[in-house]
Every structure is written in structure tokens, then in C-alpha cells.
């Protein structure tokens, strides 16, 4: 009888919708999730390019993949989102209707398609309860985009025609773009990954949030090897090797409240980044994403020096992790 433990391979995926269809791809490609903003359309562009956007000091194309996936096209709304992605060879943006969630899934639950073609956009089908999601091959999407760029044609079906075109919507898109440009100038130390999208996680029964701009990745605690380092503070769990880089993991609960976290099958490591530094923090579990307007944040601790700030949103108390304060905290550095 084989009693060898079964290896569970989990990876993080972003789930989103385009019209009535549900899609996903590996979140390792995601650089940014942002609201639809005003785009440039300076010259004749291929039908599938909605416009151009200045992002992180470079001009990138924003793509309507409905054309590539042969989906029906409807006008975009102001609620549309842009996912900025980086493949092995390119940066570009994809317009989608809504981000459903970002979460880790067991890759063994991905069902391969009943056929295989070299340049297929379909990578797998993921079924969760009554919902079926198409996992797309982003590298093949990118290859298709670049192969089409030599055809600089526009027609009455140009994707740019599906952007909101009334005066009020255009003003809103313009304001968003100005706001985004200001944020980019203020946050020149990092790529902005979203101005209002947060990832929720649980910590000792508290709902905590972290802005997606500070998150590098998620890892199940039980799936990585944590090496304890002698003569370090008790809030340091150890170090892990992730993608060839050694990262210190801290017990955030012990660090902030002097209570040790209880390790369970749901315990995860959230890798956060500030400037050129990365750090792993323990979370009891990873929850869904949440869009938050900045003017809704009501801090209960404006002058707090703690990296966890209490904020109230719609009468619910959240703990917001400030990665800048975390990395600047002298407790983290031991002489």
C-alpha cells in the first residue's frame, strides 16, 4: 500500500468576466488592476486596440480581447477595468467588465480541453460549484496581438468606438486619468497595481486589507519549506526560497500583538514589497478582493505608528496593512 503524501500544487489565478463569460489566467502576469481611464488614439490602429496608455514611463496598448476570442461586442461602461499584464515578451492592457476575485486554486482541478492546438487560447476549464471558468493562455493571446499589429487597419468595428462617448463619461475618464497620473508621480518607487483594489485576509479573526500594489504573491504555508534562523526575534518565522530569492517571513500577529499565529491548512504567506525589498507575512487565510474608494476610508488612528491601521467602511472595522510603515519600522531590523 502506498502511503506517500499527495502533493497539492496550488497557484494564484485572477478571475474576471467579459460580458456573460467567465475567464481566468495565472496572476503571475498581473501588474495592475485599474479603472477604465481616458486613452490616447493618436493614429490608425488595429481594430482590437482600444487605445494607448502611458504606464510606468512607457506607452502600452490597451486591447479588446473580445475580437480575438470571437465574442459579441457591447459598449463598455464606466465600471470596466483594465488589467495590465506582463508576459515574457510584452506589456499590454486588457479591458474587462469586472474582476471577480484573485485566489489560489488546486491546479489538479483544471480540466484540459478535449483537443490540443498549438496556438489555442484555451488552456483549461475550471469548475467550482455551478460556475465554469475558461482559463486562457495569455502567452498565445500576446502572440496573436503582436502578429496582428502589422495590419494597421481600422473600420466601423474599431474597439475604440465601444468606449463611453457621452460628455459626462468622457469627463469622468479624463479625471481618472489625471488622478492616475498624479498617483504615478507620487509613487515613483513602484509600479502602481491599483488605486482602489485591496486583498482581504484574516488575522486572528480580524479582517485585514492590503492594497494590491504591495503584493508580490501568495503561498500556502504548508507547501513551502521555511527554515528557522537562530538568534532572531520570535516574530521571525524563518526564511523561504521563492523563485531563487530568499525572503524573511514574519508572524504579523506576533509582531503587532505579541500573540503567536496558529498554523492551519489555510495559513498562507503573503509576500509584500517596498522599493527593492520583499517580506513574507503570515495570514490565517486569504479572502476575496474588494474595491474601496479612498474617500470612504475613515481612519481611527490617524497618528498611529503601527503598520496596521484601523479603518471603518460602512460601519465595518477593517485593519489596513501599510507596507511603507512596516518596512520603516525599526523593530524589523536587528543590530
Tab-separated table of N, CA, C and O in Angstrom, residues 206-323:
chain	number	residue	atom	x	y	z
A	206	UNK	N	-9.651	39.096	12.732
A	206	UNK	CA	-9.779	40.451	12.216
A	206	UNK	C	-9.713	40.437	10.692
A	206	UNK	O	-8.940	39.668	10.103
A	207	UNK	N	-10.537	41.281	10.055
A	207	UNK	CA	-10.478	41.414	8.604
A	207	UNK	C	-9.410	42.442	8.273
A	207	UNK	O	-9.522	43.613	8.626
A	208	UNK	N	-8.380	41.981	7.610
A	208	UNK	CA	-7.285	42.867	7.239
A	208	UNK	C	-7.287	43.078	5.732
A	208	UNK	O	-7.776	42.243	4.970
A	209	UNK	N	-6.741	44.203	5.310
A	209	UNK	CA	-6.694	44.539	3.889
A	209	UNK	C	-5.301	45.041	3.538
A	209	UNK	O	-4.644	45.694	4.341
A	210	UNK	N	-4.904	44.730	2.319
A	210	UNK	CA	-3.642	45.260	1.805
A	210	UNK	C	-3.860	45.677	0.369
A	210	UNK	O	-4.491	44.968	-0.410
A	211	UNK	N	-3.384	46.855	0.031
A	211	UNK	CA	-3.519	47.346	-1.328
A	211	UNK	C	-2.720	46.444	-2.272
A	211	UNK	O	-1.588	46.056	-1.966
A	212	UNK	N	-3.327	46.137	-3.406
A	212	UNK	CA	-2.722	45.146	-4.282
A	212	UNK	C	-1.376	45.604	-4.829
A	212	UNK	O	-0.564	44.797	-5.258
A	213	UNK	N	-1.114	46.929	-4.766
A	213	UNK	CA	0.182	47.425	-5.233
A	213	UNK	C	1.342	46.849	-4.438
A	213	UNK	O	2.453	46.734	-4.941
A	214	UNK	N	1.096	46.453	-3.174
A	214	UNK	CA	2.189	45.963	-2.342
A	214	UNK	C	2.365	44.470	-2.357
A	214	UNK	O	3.261	43.948	-1.697
A	215	UNK	N	1.516	43.743	-3.110
A	215	UNK	CA	1.528	42.283	-3.056
A	215	UNK	C	2.302	41.703	-4.236
A	215	UNK	O	2.036	42.035	-5.388
A	216	UNK	N	3.244	40.815	-3.933
A	216	UNK	CA	4.021	40.134	-4.969
A	216	UNK	C	3.436	38.758	-5.266
A	216	UNK	O	3.401	38.314	-6.412
A	217	UNK	N	2.967	38.044	-4.223
A	217	UNK	CA	2.409	36.711	-4.442
A	217	UNK	C	1.884	36.100	-3.162
A	217	UNK	O	2.034	36.652	-2.066
A	218	UNK	N	1.220	34.934	-3.314
A	218	UNK	CA	0.650	34.194	-2.192
A	218	UNK	C	1.176	32.760	-2.235
A	218	UNK	O	1.299	32.171	-3.309
A	219	UNK	N	1.425	32.190	-1.058
A	219	UNK	CA	1.907	30.815	-0.988
A	219	UNK	C	1.301	30.137	0.237
A	219	UNK	O	1.287	30.722	1.322
A	220	UNK	N	0.803	28.920	0.048
A	220	UNK	CA	0.328	28.151	1.195
A	220	UNK	C	1.523	27.817	2.095
A	220	UNK	O	2.571	27.354	1.625
A	221	UNK	N	1.350	28.017	3.376
A	221	UNK	CA	2.455	27.798	4.312
A	221	UNK	C	2.945	26.349	4.247
A	221	UNK	O	4.148	26.085	4.279
A	222	UNK	N	1.987	25.421	4.123
A	222	UNK	CA	2.355	24.010	4.138
A	222	UNK	C	3.042	23.553	2.851
A	222	UNK	O	3.600	22.456	2.797
A	223	UNK	N	2.998	24.384	1.818
A	223	UNK	CA	3.581	23.974	0.533
A	223	UNK	C	5.003	24.488	0.335
A	223	UNK	O	5.631	24.200	-0.680
A	224	UNK	N	5.515	25.296	1.280
A	224	UNK	CA	6.881	25.814	1.155
A	224	UNK	C	7.711	25.358	2.348
A	224	UNK	O	7.182	25.024	3.412
A	225	UNK	N	9.007	25.348	2.166
A	225	UNK	CA	9.919	24.978	3.241
A	225	UNK	C	10.428	26.235	3.928
A	225	UNK	O	11.097	27.066	3.312
A	226	UNK	N	10.083	26.374	5.204
A	226	UNK	CA	10.520	27.524	5.995
A	226	UNK	C	11.692	27.103	6.871
A	226	UNK	O	11.580	26.152	7.654
A	227	UNK	N	12.800	27.782	6.738
A	227	UNK	CA	13.999	27.468	7.509
A	227	UNK	C	14.143	28.459	8.661
A	227	UNK	O	14.231	29.679	8.441
A	228	UNK	N	14.144	27.947	9.873
A	228	UNK	CA	14.292	28.791	11.061
A	228	UNK	C	15.710	29.330	11.147
A	228	UNK	O	16.685	28.614	10.905
A	229	UNK	N	15.831	30.610	11.499
A	229	UNK	CA	17.143	31.248	11.630
A	229	UNK	C	17.438	31.439	13.112
A	229	UNK	O	16.647	32.067	13.831
A	230	UNK	N	18.548	30.893	13.610
A	230	UNK	CA	18.878	31.026	15.036
A	230	UNK	C	19.107	32.483	15.435
A	230	UNK	O	19.477	33.322	14.620
A	231	UNK	N	18.864	32.779	16.701
A	231	UNK	CA	19.165	34.080	17.306
A	231	UNK	C	18.442	35.238	16.613
A	231	UNK	O	19.008	36.323	16.409
A	232	UNK	N	17.197	34.992	16.237
A	232	UNK	CA	16.375	36.064	15.653
A	232	UNK	C	15.166	36.285	16.553
A	232	UNK	O	14.796	35.412	17.348
A	233	UNK	N	14.541	37.449	16.486
A	233	UNK	CA	13.349	37.708	17.303
A	233	UNK	C	12.275	36.655	17.064
A	233	UNK	O	12.195	36.061	15.985
A	234	UNK	N	11.417	36.435	18.074
A	234	UNK	CA	10.446	35.357	17.972
A	234	UNK	C	9.329	35.645	16.975
A	234	UNK	O	8.552	34.751	16.638
A	235	UNK	N	9.233	36.886	16.473
A	235	UNK	CA	8.221	37.139	15.446
A	235	UNK	C	8.715	36.744	14.055
A	235	UNK	O	7.950	36.746	13.095
A	236	UNK	N	9.996	36.423	13.926
A	236	UNK	CA	10.525	35.951	12.647
A	236	UNK	C	10.339	34.440	12.563
A	236	UNK	O	10.917	33.682	13.337
A	237	UNK	N	9.518	34.017	11.620
A	237	UNK	CA	9.214	32.589	11.457
A	237	UNK	C	10.389	31.861	10.822
A	237	UNK	O	10.691	30.721	11.161
A	238	UNK	N	11.052	32.497	9.890
A	238	UNK	CA	12.189	31.891	9.197
A	238	UNK	C	12.354	32.511	7.831
A	238	UNK	O	11.827	33.589	7.539
A	239	UNK	N	13.092	31.822	6.971
A	239	UNK	CA	13.280	32.295	5.600
A	239	UNK	C	12.801	31.223	4.631
A	239	UNK	O	12.830	30.025	4.941
A	240	UNK	N	12.338	31.666	3.472
A	240	UNK	CA	11.922	30.739	2.418
A	240	UNK	C	12.626	31.145	1.128
A	240	UNK	O	12.966	32.316	0.929
A	241	UNK	N	12.839	30.169	0.266
A	241	UNK	CA	13.420	30.433	-1.040
A	241	UNK	C	12.297	30.389	-2.065
A	241	UNK	O	11.684	29.347	-2.288
A	242	UNK	N	12.013	31.546	-2.668
A	242	UNK	CA	10.939	31.648	-3.657
A	242	UNK	C	11.502	32.250	-4.929
A	242	UNK	O	12.013	33.372	-4.915
A	243	UNK	N	11.426	31.489	-6.004
A	243	UNK	CA	11.913	31.952	-7.310
A	243	UNK	C	13.361	32.419	-7.232
A	243	UNK	O	13.745	33.425	-7.825
A	244	UNK	N	14.178	31.672	-6.455
A	244	UNK	CA	15.596	31.963	-6.368
A	244	UNK	C	15.951	33.113	-5.447
A	244	UNK	O	17.106	33.531	-5.395
A	245	UNK	N	14.967	33.607	-4.694
A	245	UNK	CA	15.222	34.727	-3.799
A	245	UNK	C	14.864	34.324	-2.373
A	245	UNK	O	13.798	33.759	-2.144
A	246	UNK	N	15.747	34.612	-1.416
A	246	UNK	CA	15.475	34.286	-0.017
A	246	UNK	C	14.683	35.423	0.629
A	246	UNK	O	15.084	36.589	0.562
A	247	UNK	N	13.556	35.066	1.236
A	247	UNK	CA	12.646	36.056	1.795
A	247	UNK	C	12.371	35.733	3.254
A	247	UNK	O	12.072	34.584	3.605
A	248	UNK	N	12.509	36.739	4.104
A	248	UNK	CA	12.191	36.579	5.528
A	248	UNK	C	10.686	36.560	5.724
A	248	UNK	O	9.966	37.373	5.147
A	249	UNK	N	10.195	35.615	6.545
A	249	UNK	CA	8.774	35.508	6.844
A	249	UNK	C	8.562	35.888	8.306
A	249	UNK	O	9.241	35.372	9.194
A	250	UNK	N	7.613	36.807	8.559
A	250	UNK	CA	7.323	37.200	9.931
A	250	UNK	C	5.900	36.800	10.305
A	250	UNK	O	5.017	36.693	9.445
A	251	UNK	N	5.696	36.570	11.582
A	251	UNK	CA	4.364	36.335	12.133
A	251	UNK	C	3.784	37.705	12.459
A	251	UNK	O	4.138	38.323	13.465
A	252	UNK	N	2.913	38.202	11.585
A	252	UNK	CA	2.390	39.558	11.743
A	252	UNK	C	1.631	39.725	13.050
A	252	UNK	O	1.671	40.790	13.671
A	253	UNK	N	0.937	38.679	13.483
A	253	UNK	CA	0.182	38.756	14.738
A	253	UNK	C	1.136	38.906	15.912
A	253	UNK	O	0.914	39.723	16.820
A	254	UNK	N	2.200	38.125	15.930
A	254	UNK	CA	3.195	38.234	16.994
A	254	UNK	C	3.899	39.591	16.930
A	254	UNK	O	4.196	40.208	17.962
A	255	UNK	N	4.120	40.065	15.736
A	255	UNK	CA	4.822	41.326	15.519
A	255	UNK	C	4.018	42.512	16.041
A	255	UNK	O	4.572	43.469	16.591
A	256	UNK	N	2.682	42.440	15.873
A	256	UNK	CA	1.852	43.589	16.232
A	256	UNK	C	1.150	43.437	17.575
A	256	UNK	O	0.915	44.429	18.272
A	257	UNK	N	0.804	42.184	17.964
A	257	UNK	CA	0.016	41.988	19.181
A	257	UNK	C	0.665	41.040	20.179
A	257	UNK	O	0.069	40.703	21.209
A	258	UNK	N	1.869	40.569	19.864
A	258	UNK	CA	2.601	39.655	20.755
A	258	UNK	C	1.836	38.356	21.007
A	258	UNK	O	1.895	37.794	22.094
A	259	UNK	N	1.098	37.892	19.981
A	259	UNK	CA	0.397	36.604	20.046
A	259	UNK	C	0.818	35.764	18.856
A	259	UNK	O	0.831	36.254	17.716
A	260	UNK	N	1.159	34.511	19.105
A	260	UNK	CA	1.583	33.646	18.010
A	260	UNK	C	0.395	33.208	17.163
A	260	UNK	O	-0.677	32.875	17.689
A	261	UNK	N	0.567	33.214	15.850
A	261	UNK	CA	-0.468	32.713	14.954
A	261	UNK	C	-0.562	31.198	15.062
A	261	UNK	O	0.439	30.507	15.295
A	262	UNK	N	-1.770	30.678	14.891
A	262	UNK	CA	-1.993	29.234	14.871
A	262	UNK	C	-1.913	28.760	13.426
A	262	UNK	O	-2.656	29.241	12.564
A	263	UNK	N	-1.002	27.846	13.168
A	263	UNK	CA	-0.815	27.357	11.806
A	263	UNK	C	-1.882	26.307	11.483
A	263	UNK	O	-2.048	25.332	12.208
A	264	UNK	N	-2.611	26.517	10.375
A	264	UNK	CA	-3.625	25.571	9.905
A	264	UNK	C	-3.383	25.312	8.416
A	264	UNK	O	-2.464	25.878	7.800
A	265	UNK	N	-4.250	24.496	7.832
A	265	UNK	CA	-4.122	24.194	6.399
A	265	UNK	C	-4.409	25.429	5.538
A	265	UNK	O	-4.039	25.476	4.357
A	266	UNK	N	-5.079	26.413	6.134
A	266	UNK	CA	-5.405	27.635	5.388
A	266	UNK	C	-4.366	28.725	5.548
A	266	UNK	O	-4.433	29.757	4.859
A	267	UNK	N	-3.409	28.538	6.451
A	267	UNK	CA	-2.395	29.570	6.679
A	267	UNK	C	-1.604	29.820	5.398
A	267	UNK	O	-1.165	28.887	4.733
A	268	UNK	N	-1.448	31.080	5.062
A	268	UNK	CA	-0.748	31.451	3.834
A	268	UNK	C	0.333	32.482	4.127
A	268	UNK	O	0.309	33.162	5.160
A	269	UNK	N	1.263	32.561	3.224
A	269	UNK	CA	2.300	33.593	3.273
A	269	UNK	C	1.993	34.594	2.164
A	269	UNK	O	1.872	34.225	0.998
A	270	UNK	N	1.833	35.860	2.551
A	270	UNK	CA	1.660	36.935	1.576
A	270	UNK	C	3.008	37.633	1.439
A	270	UNK	O	3.541	38.149	2.417
A	271	UNK	N	3.557	37.621	0.237
A	271	UNK	CA	4.830	38.305	0.004
A	271	UNK	C	4.534	39.736	-0.415
A	271	UNK	O	3.833	39.978	-1.399
A	272	UNK	N	5.050	40.680	0.373
A	272	UNK	CA	4.829	42.097	0.098
A	272	UNK	C	6.159	42.747	-0.271
A	272	UNK	O	7.235	42.240	0.061
A	273	UNK	N	6.055	43.872	-0.955
A	273	UNK	CA	7.247	44.517	-1.493
A	273	UNK	C	7.204	46.015	-1.258
A	273	UNK	O	6.142	46.637	-1.340
A	274	UNK	N	8.358	46.579	-0.970
A	274	UNK	CA	8.513	48.036	-0.866
A	274	UNK	C	9.891	48.378	-1.397
A	274	UNK	O	10.902	47.848	-0.924
A	275	UNK	N	9.926	49.254	-2.393
A	275	UNK	CA	11.175	49.578	-3.089
A	275	UNK	C	11.804	48.272	-3.572
A	275	UNK	O	11.162	47.515	-4.291
A	276	UNK	N	13.017	47.942	-3.180
A	276	UNK	CA	13.668	46.715	-3.662
A	276	UNK	C	13.621	45.587	-2.634
A	276	UNK	O	14.300	44.569	-2.796
A	277	UNK	N	12.815	45.739	-1.585
A	277	UNK	CA	12.794	44.767	-0.511
A	277	UNK	C	11.482	43.980	-0.517
A	277	UNK	O	10.417	44.503	-0.824
A	278	UNK	N	11.584	42.699	-0.176
A	278	UNK	CA	10.415	41.839	-0.074
A	278	UNK	C	10.382	41.176	1.301
A	278	UNK	O	11.424	40.919	1.911
A	279	UNK	N	9.167	40.907	1.764
A	279	UNK	CA	8.967	40.321	3.081
A	279	UNK	C	7.725	39.451	3.029
A	279	UNK	O	6.734	39.798	2.374
A	280	UNK	N	7.773	38.312	3.697
A	280	UNK	CA	6.602	37.445	3.785
A	280	UNK	C	5.908	37.635	5.125
A	280	UNK	O	6.558	37.764	6.169
A	281	UNK	N	4.565	37.679	5.104
A	281	UNK	CA	3.804	37.786	6.349
A	281	UNK	C	2.810	36.637	6.421
A	281	UNK	O	2.265	36.201	5.407
A	282	UNK	N	2.571	36.144	7.632
A	282	UNK	CA	1.604	35.061	7.826
A	282	UNK	C	0.190	35.613	7.857
A	282	UNK	O	-0.078	36.640	8.481
A	283	UNK	N	-0.719	34.928	7.182
A	283	UNK	CA	-2.141	35.261	7.214
A	283	UNK	C	-2.906	33.980	7.517
A	283	UNK	O	-2.549	32.903	7.037
A	284	UNK	N	-3.942	34.097	8.345
A	284	UNK	CA	-4.736	32.903	8.674
A	284	UNK	C	-5.409	32.335	7.440
A	284	UNK	O	-5.548	31.120	7.303
A	285	UNK	N	-5.844	33.205	6.534
A	285	UNK	CA	-6.434	32.774	5.267
A	285	UNK	C	-6.522	33.976	4.341
A	285	UNK	O	-6.542	35.123	4.794
A	286	UNK	N	-6.578	33.694	3.042
A	286	UNK	CA	-6.717	34.742	2.036
A	286	UNK	C	-8.178	34.796	1.605
A	286	UNK	O	-8.795	33.763	1.307
A	287	UNK	N	-8.742	35.998	1.561
A	287	UNK	CA	-10.146	36.168	1.161
A	287	UNK	C	-10.208	36.784	-0.228
A	287	UNK	O	-9.246	36.752	-0.983
A	288	UNK	N	-11.345	37.398	-0.530
A	288	UNK	CA	-11.549	37.954	-1.856
A	288	UNK	C	-10.976	39.359	-1.949
A	288	UNK	O	-10.481	39.914	-0.975
A	289	UNK	N	-11.058	39.924	-3.152
A	289	UNK	CA	-10.648	41.306	-3.346
A	289	UNK	C	-11.822	42.238	-3.066
A	289	UNK	O	-12.972	41.817	-3.039
A	290	UNK	N	-11.526	43.513	-2.862
A	290	UNK	CA	-12.565	44.492	-2.570
A	290	UNK	C	-12.143	45.845	-3.137
A	290	UNK	O	-11.011	46.278	-2.943
A	291	UNK	N	-13.034	46.478	-3.871
A	291	UNK	CA	-12.781	47.828	-4.376
A	291	UNK	C	-13.206	48.844	-3.327
A	291	UNK	O	-14.314	48.760	-2.792
A	292	UNK	N	-12.330	49.788	-3.038
A	292	UNK	CA	-12.594	50.777	-1.992
A	292	UNK	C	-12.279	52.167	-2.521
A	292	UNK	O	-11.179	52.410	-3.015
A	293	UNK	N	-13.228	53.053	-2.433
A	293	UNK	CA	-12.973	54.451	-2.764
A	293	UNK	C	-12.209	55.089	-1.601
A	293	UNK	O	-12.562	54.915	-0.438
A	294	UNK	N	-11.171	55.834	-1.919
A	294	UNK	CA	-10.310	56.393	-0.878
A	294	UNK	C	-11.068	57.318	0.070
A	294	UNK	O	-10.740	57.408	1.246
A	295	UNK	N	-12.095	57.978	-0.447
A	295	UNK	CA	-12.819	58.908	0.428
A	295	UNK	C	-13.723	58.196	1.428
A	295	UNK	O	-14.327	58.824	2.288
A	296	UNK	N	-13.831	56.852	1.309
A	296	UNK	CA	-14.620	56.085	2.272
A	296	UNK	C	-13.800	55.645	3.472
A	296	UNK	O	-14.348	55.166	4.463
A	297	UNK	N	-12.490	55.773	3.373
A	297	UNK	CA	-11.620	55.333	4.452
A	297	UNK	C	-11.681	56.325	5.606
A	297	UNK	O	-11.374	57.501	5.440
A	298	UNK	N	-12.089	55.823	6.757
A	298	UNK	CA	-12.202	56.659	7.953
A	298	UNK	C	-11.257	56.100	9.015
A	298	UNK	O	-11.590	55.180	9.741
A	299	UNK	N	-10.058	56.599	9.035
A	299	UNK	CA	-9.061	56.072	9.948
A	299	UNK	C	-9.415	56.398	11.395
A	299	UNK	O	-9.789	57.511	11.722
A	300	UNK	N	-9.284	55.381	12.241
A	300	UNK	CA	-9.490	55.580	13.682
A	300	UNK	C	-8.169	55.867	14.379
A	300	UNK	O	-8.124	56.033	15.578
A	301	UNK	N	-7.080	55.850	13.618
A	301	UNK	CA	-5.765	56.015	14.243
A	301	UNK	C	-4.853	56.808	13.310
A	301	UNK	O	-3.852	56.315	12.828
A	302	UNK	N	-5.236	58.045	13.047
A	302	UNK	CA	-4.506	58.863	12.093
A	302	UNK	C	-3.040	59.015	12.468
A	302	UNK	O	-2.171	59.080	11.605
A	303	UNK	N	-2.760	59.098	13.754
A	303	UNK	CA	-1.385	59.350	14.184
A	303	UNK	C	-0.661	58.088	14.622
A	303	UNK	O	0.404	58.151	15.214
A	304	UNK	N	-1.232	56.939	14.320
A	304	UNK	CA	-0.626	55.687	14.741
A	304	UNK	C	0.666	55.425	13.985
A	304	UNK	O	0.789	55.713	12.801
A	305	UNK	N	1.636	54.852	14.696
A	305	UNK	CA	2.888	54.448	14.054
A	305	UNK	C	2.864	52.977	13.704
A	305	UNK	O	3.810	52.463	13.119
A	306	UNK	N	1.796	52.273	14.063
A	306	UNK	CA	1.687	50.853	13.763
A	306	UNK	C	1.466	50.643	12.272
A	306	UNK	O	0.882	51.485	11.583
A	307	UNK	N	1.940	49.496	11.767
A	307	UNK	CA	1.743	49.187	10.349
A	307	UNK	C	0.313	48.738	10.073
A	307	UNK	O	-0.094	48.653	8.915
A	308	UNK	N	-0.464	48.417	11.114
A	308	UNK	CA	-1.868	48.070	10.965
A	308	UNK	C	-2.725	49.218	11.483
A	308	UNK	O	-2.694	49.535	12.669
A	309	UNK	N	-3.464	49.835	10.594
A	309	UNK	CA	-4.315	50.966	10.959
A	309	UNK	C	-5.780	50.538	10.926
A	309	UNK	O	-6.229	49.889	9.977
A	310	UNK	N	-6.518	50.926	11.955
A	310	UNK	CA	-7.947	50.633	11.995
A	310	UNK	C	-8.703	51.626	11.123
A	310	UNK	O	-8.488	52.834	11.232
A	311	UNK	N	-9.562	51.118	10.264
A	311	UNK	CA	-10.393	51.969	9.423
A	311	UNK	C	-11.812	51.423	9.392
A	311	UNK	O	-12.026	50.212	9.478
A	312	UNK	N	-12.768	52.322	9.293
A	312	UNK	CA	-14.171	51.937	9.260
A	312	UNK	C	-14.729	52.204	7.870
A	312	UNK	O	-14.587	53.311	7.337
A	313	UNK	N	-15.359	51.192	7.286
A	313	UNK	CA	-16.015	51.323	5.990
A	313	UNK	C	-17.416	50.762	6.133
A	313	UNK	O	-17.586	49.564	6.435
A	314	UNK	N	-18.401	51.612	5.915
A	314	UNK	CA	-19.803	51.184	6.033
A	314	UNK	C	-20.063	50.463	7.360
A	314	UNK	O	-20.671	49.380	7.401
A	315	UNK	N	-19.566	51.059	8.440
A	315	UNK	CA	-19.771	50.566	9.812
A	315	UNK	C	-19.072	49.236	10.104
A	315	UNK	O	-19.355	48.598	11.122
A	316	UNK	N	-18.179	48.815	9.228
A	316	UNK	CA	-17.402	47.597	9.466
A	316	UNK	C	-15.951	47.966	9.719
A	316	UNK	O	-15.380	48.790	9.002
A	317	UNK	N	-15.355	47.363	10.742
A	317	UNK	CA	-13.976	47.664	11.106
A	317	UNK	C	-13.014	46.779	10.309
A	317	UNK	O	-13.151	45.567	10.278
A	318	UNK	N	-12.056	47.420	9.654
A	318	UNK	CA	-11.016	46.715	8.916
A	318	UNK	C	-9.657	47.150	9.445
A	318	UNK	O	-9.494	48.283	9.924
A	319	UNK	N	-8.692	46.250	9.326
A	319	UNK	CA	-7.307	46.577	9.655
A	319	UNK	C	-6.534	46.672	8.344
A	319	UNK	O	-6.454	45.697	7.589
A	320	UNK	N	-5.991	47.862	8.062
A	320	UNK	CA	-5.274	48.076	6.807
A	320	UNK	C	-3.770	48.000	7.053
A	320	UNK	O	-3.242	48.712	7.897
A	321	UNK	N	-3.120	47.126	6.283
A	321	UNK	CA	-1.674	46.973	6.411
A	321	UNK	C	-0.973	48.014	5.546
A	321	UNK	O	-1.141	48.039	4.327
A	322	UNK	N	-0.197	48.867	6.185
A	322	UNK	CA	0.582	49.894	5.499
A	322	UNK	C	1.989	49.355	5.296
A	322	UNK	O	2.787	49.290	6.233
A	323	UNK	N	2.295	48.912	4.070
A	323	UNK	CA	3.596	48.271	3.824
A	323	UNK	C	4.747	49.252	4.024
A	323	UNK	O	5.836	48.859	4.445
